[in-house]
Tab-separated table of C-alpha atoms and ligand atoms in Angstrom:
chain	number	residue	atom	x	y	z
A	1294	MET	CA	-12.000	-27.378	29.209
A	1295	GLU	CA	-8.502	-28.646	29.872
A	1296	LYS	CA	-8.293	-29.958	26.367
A	1297	PHE	CA	-9.279	-26.562	25.047
A	1298	LEU	CA	-6.568	-24.860	27.064
A	1299	LEU	CA	-4.022	-27.360	25.877
A	1300	LEU	CA	-4.890	-26.613	22.264
A	1301	LEU	CA	-4.361	-22.935	22.866
A	1302	VAL	CA	-0.920	-23.671	24.224
A	1303	LEU	CA	-0.067	-25.873	21.282
A	1304	ALA	CA	-1.218	-23.100	18.984
A	1305	GLY	CA	2.159	-21.622	19.665
A	1306	GLY	CA	2.050	-19.018	22.368
A	1307	CYS	CA	0.026	-16.620	20.267
A	1308	HIS	CA	-3.265	-16.223	22.010
A	1309	ALA	CA	-6.546	-16.849	20.304
A	1310	PHE	CA	-7.925	-13.703	21.869
A	1311	LEU	CA	-5.450	-11.056	21.000
A	1312	PRO	CA	-4.665	-7.981	23.042
A	1313	PRO	CA	-4.891	-4.919	20.807
A	1314	THR	CA	-1.140	-4.608	20.442
A	1315	GLU	CA	-0.640	-8.168	19.265
A	1316	THR	CA	-0.812	-8.707	15.529
A	1317	LYS	CA	-1.150	-12.097	13.940
A	1318	CYS	CA	-0.122	-12.796	10.377
A	1319	ASP	CA	0.234	-15.764	8.084
A	1320	ALA	CA	3.080	-15.566	5.617
A	1321	ASN	CA	1.405	-18.065	3.315
A	1322	GLN	CA	-2.057	-16.558	3.185
A	1323	ASP	CA	-1.833	-12.838	3.739
A	1324	THR	CA	-1.564	-10.723	0.640
A	1325	SER	CA	-1.156	-7.355	2.347
A	1326	PRO	CA	1.848	-6.478	4.535
A	1327	CYS	CA	1.761	-7.500	8.154
A	1328	SER	CA	1.250	-4.310	10.201
A	1329	PRO	CA	2.148	-4.523	13.872
A	1330	VAL	CA	2.341	-1.381	16.025
A	1331	VAL	CA	5.457	0.104	17.577
A	1332	GLY	CA	6.011	-1.472	20.987
A	1333	GLY	CA	3.526	-4.255	20.276
A	1334	SER	CA	4.168	-7.818	19.253
A	1335	VAL	CA	3.637	-9.813	16.134
A	1336	CYS	CA	3.185	-13.505	15.431
A	1337	ILE	CA	3.924	-14.669	11.933
A	1338	LYS	CA	3.007	-18.152	10.866
A	1339	LEU	CA	5.729	-19.356	8.529
A	1340	LEU	CA	4.866	-23.012	8.092
A	1341	ASN	CA	2.765	-25.647	9.818
A	1342	ASN	CA	5.482	-27.456	11.685
A	1343	ALA	CA	9.166	-26.670	11.470
A	1344	THR	CA	10.407	-29.698	13.392
A	1345	ASN	CA	12.038	-31.437	10.461
A	1346	TYR	CA	12.964	-28.384	8.468
A	1347	LYS	CA	16.024	-26.256	8.124
A	1348	LEU	CA	15.225	-22.555	7.985
A	1349	LYS	CA	17.258	-19.426	7.405
A	1350	CYS	CA	15.477	-16.147	8.035
A	1351	PHE	CA	16.559	-12.891	6.474
A	1352	LYS	CA	15.419	-9.319	6.839
A	1353	ASP	CA	16.393	-7.143	3.900
A	1354	ASP	CA	18.981	-9.819	3.028
A	1355	LEU	CA	20.581	-9.882	6.488
A	1356	GLN	CA	20.253	-13.227	8.199
A	1357	PHE	CA	18.905	-13.032	11.742
A	1358	MET	CA	17.775	-16.554	12.505
A	1359	TYR	CA	18.880	-20.066	11.715
A	1360	PHE	CA	17.005	-23.201	12.683
A	1361	TYR	CA	18.353	-26.674	12.077
A	1362	ARG	CA	17.805	-30.039	13.780
A	1363	GLY	CA	16.080	-28.497	16.742
A	1364	ASN	CA	18.745	-25.877	17.285
A	1365	LEU	CA	17.779	-22.272	17.073
A	1366	ASP	CA	20.339	-19.572	16.521
A	1367	ILE	CA	19.197	-15.961	16.683
A	1368	VAL	CA	21.590	-13.050	16.248
A	1369	GLN	CA	22.231	-10.896	19.289
A	1370	ALA	CA	20.216	-7.900	18.159
A	1371	TYR	CA	17.058	-10.043	17.956
A	1372	LYS	CA	17.625	-12.488	20.781
A	1373	ASN	CA	15.750	-10.709	23.541
A	1374	ARG	CA	12.629	-10.108	21.557
A	1375	THR	CA	12.371	-12.951	19.115
A	1376	LYS	CA	10.912	-16.398	19.698
A	1377	PHE	CA	10.300	-19.243	17.351
A	1378	PHE	CA	7.652	-21.842	18.126
A	1379	ILE	CA	8.957	-24.871	16.303
A	1380	GLY	CA	5.890	-27.095	16.530
A	1381	THR	CA	3.673	-24.462	14.954
A	1382	GLY	CA	6.264	-22.821	12.727
A	1383	THR	CA	5.450	-19.429	14.195
A	1384	LEU	CA	7.863	-16.544	14.610
A	1385	LYS	CA	7.046	-14.082	17.368
A	1386	MET	CA	8.643	-10.691	17.839
A	1387	THR	CA	7.883	-8.542	20.839
A	1388	ASN	CA	8.652	-4.888	21.393
A	1389	VAL	CA	8.390	-4.220	17.674
A	1390	GLU	CA	10.411	-1.281	16.437
A	1391	ARG	CA	9.798	1.004	13.518
A	1392	SER	CA	13.003	-0.273	11.968
A	1393	ASP	CA	11.507	-3.761	11.778
A	1394	THR	CA	9.659	-2.567	8.704
A	1395	GLY	CA	11.071	-4.383	5.716
A	1396	GLN	CA	11.094	-7.408	3.467
A	1397	TYR	CA	11.557	-10.810	5.044
A	1398	ARG	CA	12.557	-14.037	3.396
A	1399	VAL	CA	12.829	-17.505	4.836
A	1400	GLU	CA	14.847	-20.120	2.996
A	1401	ARG	CA	13.499	-23.534	3.769
A	1402	TYR	CA	14.882	-27.017	3.288
A	1403	ASP	CA	12.695	-30.062	3.681
A	1404	PRO	CA	13.646	-33.116	5.795
A	1405	ASP	CA	15.656	-34.529	2.876
A	1406	GLY	CA	17.617	-31.320	2.559
A	1407	GLN	CA	15.847	-30.291	-0.630
A	1408	ARG	CA	15.274	-26.602	-0.932
A	1409	GLU	CA	11.642	-25.590	-1.127
A	1410	SER	CA	10.262	-22.263	-2.251
A	1411	ASN	CA	11.106	-19.319	-0.014
A	1412	ILE	CA	8.576	-18.006	2.452
A	1413	VAL	CA	8.307	-14.252	2.036
A	1414	PHE	CA	6.426	-11.544	3.894
A	1415	SER	CA	6.790	-7.901	4.689
A	1416	LEU	CA	6.329	-5.945	7.858
A	1417	GLN	CA	4.943	-2.448	7.804
A	1418	VAL	CA	5.221	-1.173	11.366
A	1419	LYS	CA	2.638	1.452	12.308
A	1420	GLY	CA	3.015	4.195	14.886
A	1421	LYS	CA	0.720	4.097	17.909
B	1440	NAG	C1	19.235	-8.786	26.310
B	1440	NAG	O1	18.867	-8.977	27.659
B	1440	NAG	C2	19.999	-9.117	28.516
B	1440	NAG	C3	19.494	-9.483	29.898
B	1440	NAG	O2	18.312	-8.806	30.221
B	1440	NAG	C4	20.805	-7.818	28.497
B	1440	NAG	O3	21.907	-7.928	29.340
B	1440	NAG	C5	21.265	-7.544	27.074
B	1440	NAG	O4	21.909	-6.312	27.009
B	1440	NAG	C6	20.082	-7.538	26.119
B	1440	NAG	N1	20.599	-7.469	24.751
B	1440	NAG	C7	20.078	-6.659	23.823
B	1440	NAG	C8	20.708	-6.728	22.487
B	1440	NAG	O5	19.128	-5.917	24.039
B	1441	NAG	C1	5.570	-31.450	14.577
B	1441	NAG	O1	6.191	-32.564	13.979
B	1441	NAG	C2	6.853	-33.422	14.910
B	1441	NAG	C3	7.622	-34.484	14.117
B	1441	NAG	O2	6.897	-34.931	13.006
B	1441	NAG	C4	5.820	-34.007	15.861
B	1441	NAG	O3	6.462	-34.845	16.803
B	1441	NAG	C5	5.114	-32.882	16.579
B	1441	NAG	O4	4.089	-33.378	17.408
B	1441	NAG	C6	4.519	-31.893	15.580
B	1441	NAG	N1	4.004	-30.751	16.315
B	1441	NAG	C7	2.751	-30.291	16.148
B	1441	NAG	C8	2.356	-29.123	16.988
B	1441	NAG	O5	1.970	-30.786	15.349
């Protein structure tokens, strides 16, 4: 039982049994837009493990997050409602707003500093 609980925690703070307002998406597998609800939260899996990566996250070409060598820098407007779970490469946004709808792009650099293909996804926020 304890082992099971531990795995849930390692899964990145996004619960296996989701409350109705929590939306879970995978930027590498989903083909349709990720559709969280206004006021809800959303977990987006970007990559398996970000520990050794450098990442720059953009929404509609505006950068809002930078992760490098364990340091996470999130712009003020997102700070209070954005979390990044490094070990599971998962981005979580709470209190989703309608204006979060848009195109997202994550530039990623591998441990040797080589640029890998961008991670892209879109959010389509739904009203309640
Ligand atoms: C973030 O939270 C802090 C403390 O609760 C608050 O003072 C600040 O105004 C908030 N910032 C934004 C951008 O909402
Ligand atoms: C992520 O990778 C780091 C370094 O390789 C490792 O120490 C850590 O345990 C990994 N995290 C997970 C959740 O697999």
